[in-house]
Amino acid sequence: MTQFSVLSAVQVRVLGVLIEKERTVPDTYPLTLNSLLAGCNQKSSREPVMELTESEVLEALDELKATGWVVDHLSGRVARYSHQFGKVLQIPSQSVAVLAVLMLRGPQTAGELRNNCERLHRFADISAIEAFLAELAERAESALVTLLPRQPGARESRWAHLLAGEVDLSASVVSAAPSNHTALLARVEQLETALAALQTEFAAFKTRLGE
């Protein structure tokens, strides 16, 4: 099976977490609903951060099971869930790792992807991950990733997955704001606070001089 329907944001997050946890905590995989929910809502290594409810995750699991992406297992009285991501898309494990990181962390450069994929798959160098990205972008059935236009001030273009449909470039621009821009804004606020304090001190000094 190589064709697929566009996934929802919740389905993308659920699949991404299942792939991640299979490789990072294999002793607890397949995942229980509680573990899956915690992985979906964790604050680190997630873009965007989500606050999904148990019912939202269950609904996504039911939809994914119906289309073959997810399989459930009964362990005692506890249901556990595993993914069939690579089987559904007929792609190698390296490509599965790349897509999972894009699904969990949003658009990234090839260098960022290589670093963030470290726990899922270790790529020898940038060219190795770029080769898998090119393969995913040029699939005859349907492209799974796309190279986004380079943002102003950015040194490299970022890659994004297409499992949830075409990328909203306007939202991408907002999320792509360089981290140094945030730092600059914080610095400006500090300077404005310092300036206000100096102005207050200067006014008090003038008062003491009788002006």
CSV table of C-alpha atoms in Angstrom, one decimal:
chain,number,residue,atom,x,y,z
A,1,MET,CA,0.0,0.0,0.0
A,2,THR,CA,1.6,3.2,-1.1
A,3,GLN,CA,-1.3,5.6,-1.5
A,4,PHE,CA,-2.8,7.1,1.6
A,5,SER,CA,-5.4,9.6,2.7
A,6,VAL,CA,-4.3,12.9,4.3
A,7,LEU,CA,-3.8,12.5,8.0
A,8,SER,CA,-5.0,14.8,10.7
A,9,ALA,CA,-2.7,16.6,13.1
A,10,VAL,CA,-3.6,14.3,15.9
A,11,GLN,CA,-3.1,11.2,13.7
A,12,VAL,CA,0.4,12.6,12.7
A,13,ARG,CA,1.3,13.1,16.4
A,14,VAL,CA,0.1,9.6,17.4
A,15,LEU,CA,2.1,7.9,14.6
A,16,GLY,CA,5.2,10.0,15.3
A,17,VAL,CA,5.1,9.0,19.0
A,18,LEU,CA,4.6,5.3,18.2
A,19,ILE,CA,7.6,5.4,15.9
A,20,GLU,CA,9.8,7.4,18.3
A,21,LYS,CA,9.0,5.2,21.4
A,22,GLU,CA,9.5,2.0,19.5
A,23,ARG,CA,13.1,2.9,19.0
A,24,THR,CA,13.9,4.9,22.1
A,25,VAL,CA,12.1,2.7,24.8
A,26,PRO,CA,11.6,-0.7,23.1
A,27,ASP,CA,11.0,-2.4,26.5
A,28,THR,CA,7.7,-0.6,26.9
A,29,TYR,CA,6.6,-0.9,23.3
A,30,PRO,CA,3.8,-1.5,22.0
A,31,LEU,CA,2.5,1.5,24.0
A,32,THR,CA,-0.4,1.7,26.4
A,33,LEU,CA,-2.9,4.5,25.9
A,34,ASN,CA,-1.5,6.3,28.9
A,35,SER,CA,2.1,6.1,27.6
A,36,LEU,CA,1.0,7.2,24.1
A,37,LEU,CA,-1.0,10.1,25.5
A,38,ALA,CA,2.0,11.2,27.6
A,39,GLY,CA,4.2,11.0,24.5
A,40,CYS,CA,1.8,13.1,22.5
A,41,ASN,CA,1.6,15.8,25.1
A,42,GLN,CA,5.2,16.0,26.2
A,43,LYS,CA,6.8,19.4,26.1
A,44,SER,CA,10.2,18.6,24.9
A,45,SER,CA,11.1,17.6,21.3
A,46,ARG,CA,7.6,18.6,20.1
A,47,GLU,CA,6.6,21.3,17.6
A,48,PRO,CA,3.9,22.3,18.1
A,49,VAL,CA,3.3,21.3,21.8
A,50,MET,CA,-0.1,19.7,22.1
A,51,GLU,CA,-2.6,19.1,24.9
A,52,LEU,CA,-4.6,16.2,23.6
A,53,THR,CA,-7.3,14.4,25.6
A,54,GLU,CA,-7.6,10.7,25.9
A,55,SER,CA,-10.8,10.7,23.8
A,56,GLU,CA,-8.9,12.6,21.0
A,57,VAL,CA,-6.1,10.0,21.0
A,58,LEU,CA,-8.6,7.1,21.1
A,59,GLU,CA,-10.5,8.5,18.1
A,60,ALA,CA,-7.2,8.9,16.1
A,61,LEU,CA,-6.3,5.3,17.0
A,62,ASP,CA,-9.6,4.0,15.8
A,63,GLU,CA,-9.2,5.9,12.5
A,64,LEU,CA,-5.6,4.7,12.1
A,65,LYS,CA,-6.5,1.1,12.9
A,66,ALA,CA,-9.3,1.2,10.2
A,67,THR,CA,-6.8,2.3,7.5
A,68,GLY,CA,-4.0,-0.1,8.6
A,69,TRP,CA,-1.5,2.4,10.1
A,70,VAL,CA,-1.9,1.0,13.7
A,71,VAL,CA,-2.5,-2.4,15.2
A,72,ASP,CA,-3.7,-3.0,18.7
A,73,HIS,CA,-2.6,-5.8,21.0
A,74,LEU,CA,-4.2,-7.1,24.2
A,75,SER,CA,-1.8,-7.6,27.1
A,76,GLY,CA,-3.7,-9.0,30.0
A,77,ARG,CA,-6.6,-6.5,30.2
A,78,VAL,CA,-4.6,-3.6,28.9
A,79,ALA,CA,-4.7,-2.6,25.2
A,80,ARG,CA,-1.3,-1.7,23.6
A,81,TYR,CA,-0.7,-0.1,20.2
A,82,SER,CA,2.0,-0.4,17.6
A,83,HIS,CA,2.4,1.3,14.2
A,84,GLN,CA,2.7,-0.2,10.6
A,85,PHE,CA,4.1,3.0,9.2
A,86,GLY,CA,6.9,1.6,7.1
A,87,LYS,CA,4.7,-1.2,5.9
A,88,VAL,CA,1.9,1.1,4.8
A,89,LEU,CA,4.2,3.4,2.9
A,90,GLN,CA,6.7,0.7,1.8
A,91,ILE,CA,9.7,2.8,2.9
A,92,PRO,CA,12.9,1.7,4.7
A,93,SER,CA,13.6,2.3,8.4
A,94,GLN,CA,15.9,5.2,7.7
A,95,SER,CA,13.0,7.1,5.9
A,96,VAL,CA,10.6,6.2,8.7
A,97,ALA,CA,13.0,7.8,11.2
A,98,VAL,CA,13.3,11.0,9.1
A,99,LEU,CA,9.6,11.3,8.7
A,100,ALA,CA,8.9,10.7,12.4
A,101,VAL,CA,11.2,13.5,13.4
A,102,LEU,CA,9.6,15.9,11.0
A,103,MET,CA,6.2,14.8,12.3
A,104,LEU,CA,7.2,15.4,15.9
A,105,ARG,CA,9.4,18.5,15.5
A,106,GLY,CA,8.1,20.3,12.5
A,107,PRO,CA,10.1,21.7,9.5
A,108,GLN,CA,13.9,21.4,9.9
A,109,THR,CA,17.1,21.7,7.8
A,110,ALA,CA,19.0,18.6,6.8
A,111,GLY,CA,21.5,19.3,9.5
A,112,GLU,CA,18.9,19.7,12.2
A,113,LEU,CA,17.3,16.5,11.1
A,114,ARG,CA,20.5,14.6,11.3
A,115,ASN,CA,21.0,15.7,14.8
A,116,ASN,CA,17.4,15.1,15.9
A,117,CYS,CA,17.3,11.6,14.3
A,118,GLU,CA,20.3,10.4,16.4
A,119,ARG,CA,18.2,8.4,18.8
A,120,LEU,CA,16.1,6.8,16.0
A,121,HIS,CA,18.7,6.3,13.3
A,122,ARG,CA,22.3,7.5,13.1
A,123,PHE,CA,23.1,8.9,9.7
A,124,ALA,CA,26.8,9.0,8.8
A,125,ASP,CA,26.7,12.5,7.4
A,126,ILE,CA,24.5,15.2,5.9
A,127,SER,CA,24.7,13.7,2.4
A,128,ALA,CA,23.3,10.4,3.7
A,129,ILE,CA,20.1,12.0,5.1
A,130,GLU,CA,19.8,14.3,2.1
A,131,ALA,CA,19.7,11.2,-0.1
A,132,PHE,CA,16.7,9.8,1.8
A,133,LEU,CA,15.0,13.2,1.8
A,134,ALA,CA,15.4,13.4,-2.0
A,135,GLU,CA,14.0,9.9,-2.4
A,136,LEU,CA,11.0,10.8,-0.2
A,137,ALA,CA,10.4,14.0,-2.2
A,138,GLU,CA,10.6,12.2,-5.6
A,139,ARG,CA,8.4,9.2,-5.0
A,140,ALA,CA,6.3,8.3,-8.0
A,141,GLU,CA,3.2,7.5,-5.9
A,142,SER,CA,3.1,10.7,-3.9
A,143,ALA,CA,5.8,12.9,-2.4
A,144,LEU,CA,6.1,12.5,1.4
A,145,VAL,CA,8.4,15.6,2.0
A,146,THR,CA,9.0,18.9,0.4
A,147,LEU,CA,11.8,21.5,0.6
A,148,LEU,CA,10.3,24.8,1.8
A,149,PRO,CA,11.4,28.2,0.4
A,150,ARG,CA,14.3,29.6,2.3
A,151,GLN,CA,13.3,32.1,4.9
A,152,PRO,CA,14.8,35.6,4.9
A,153,GLY,CA,18.0,35.6,7.0
A,154,ALA,CA,18.2,31.8,7.0
A,155,ARG,CA,21.3,30.0,5.8
A,156,GLU,CA,19.5,26.8,4.7
A,157,SER,CA,16.1,25.7,3.5
A,158,ARG,CA,14.0,23.4,5.7
A,159,TRP,CA,12.2,20.2,4.9
A,160,ALA,CA,8.6,19.4,5.9
A,161,HIS,CA,6.5,16.3,5.7
A,162,LEU,CA,3.3,16.1,3.5
A,163,LEU,CA,1.4,13.5,5.5
A,164,ALA,CA,-1.1,16.1,6.6
A,165,GLY,CA,-1.3,17.7,3.1
A,166,GLU,CA,0.4,20.8,1.7
A,167,VAL,CA,2.4,22.9,4.2
A,168,ASP,CA,0.8,26.2,5.3
A,169,LEU,CA,3.7,28.5,4.4
A,170,SER,CA,2.3,31.4,6.4
A,171,ALA,CA,2.3,29.3,9.6
A,172,SER,CA,5.7,28.0,8.6
A,173,VAL,CA,7.1,31.6,8.4
A,174,VAL,CA,5.9,32.3,12.0
A,175,SER,CA,7.3,29.1,13.4
A,176,ALA,CA,10.6,29.7,11.5
A,177,ALA,CA,11.4,32.9,13.3
A,178,PRO,CA,15.1,32.5,14.2
A,179,SER,CA,15.9,31.9,17.8
A,180,ASN,CA,18.3,34.9,17.8
A,181,HIS,CA,15.3,37.1,16.9
A,182,THR,CA,13.6,36.1,20.2
A,183,ALA,CA,16.9,36.8,22.0
A,184,LEU,CA,17.1,40.2,20.3
A,185,LEU,CA,13.6,41.1,21.5
A,186,ALA,CA,14.5,40.1,25.0
A,187,ARG,CA,17.6,42.2,24.9
A,188,VAL,CA,15.6,45.2,23.6
A,189,GLU,CA,13.2,44.8,26.5
A,190,GLN,CA,16.1,44.8,29.0
A,191,LEU,CA,17.6,47.9,27.4
A,192,GLU,CA,14.2,49.7,27.5
A,193,THR,CA,13.9,48.8,31.2
A,194,ALA,CA,17.4,50.0,31.9
A,195,LEU,CA,16.7,53.3,30.0
A,196,ALA,CA,13.5,53.9,32.0
A,197,ALA,CA,15.4,53.4,35.3
A,198,LEU,CA,18.1,55.9,34.1
A,199,GLN,CA,15.5,58.4,33.2
A,200,THR,CA,13.9,58.1,36.6
A,201,GLU,CA,17.3,58.6,38.3
A,202,PHE,CA,18.1,61.6,36.1
A,203,ALA,CA,14.8,63.2,37.0
A,204,ALA,CA,15.5,62.7,40.7
A,205,PHE,CA,19.0,64.2,40.3
A,206,LYS,CA,17.5,67.3,38.6
A,207,THR,CA,15.1,67.7,41.4
A,208,ARG,CA,17.9,67.6,44.0
A,209,LEU,CA,19.7,70.3,42.0
A,210,GLY,CA,16.5,72.4,42.2
A,211,GLU,CA,15.8,72.5,38.5
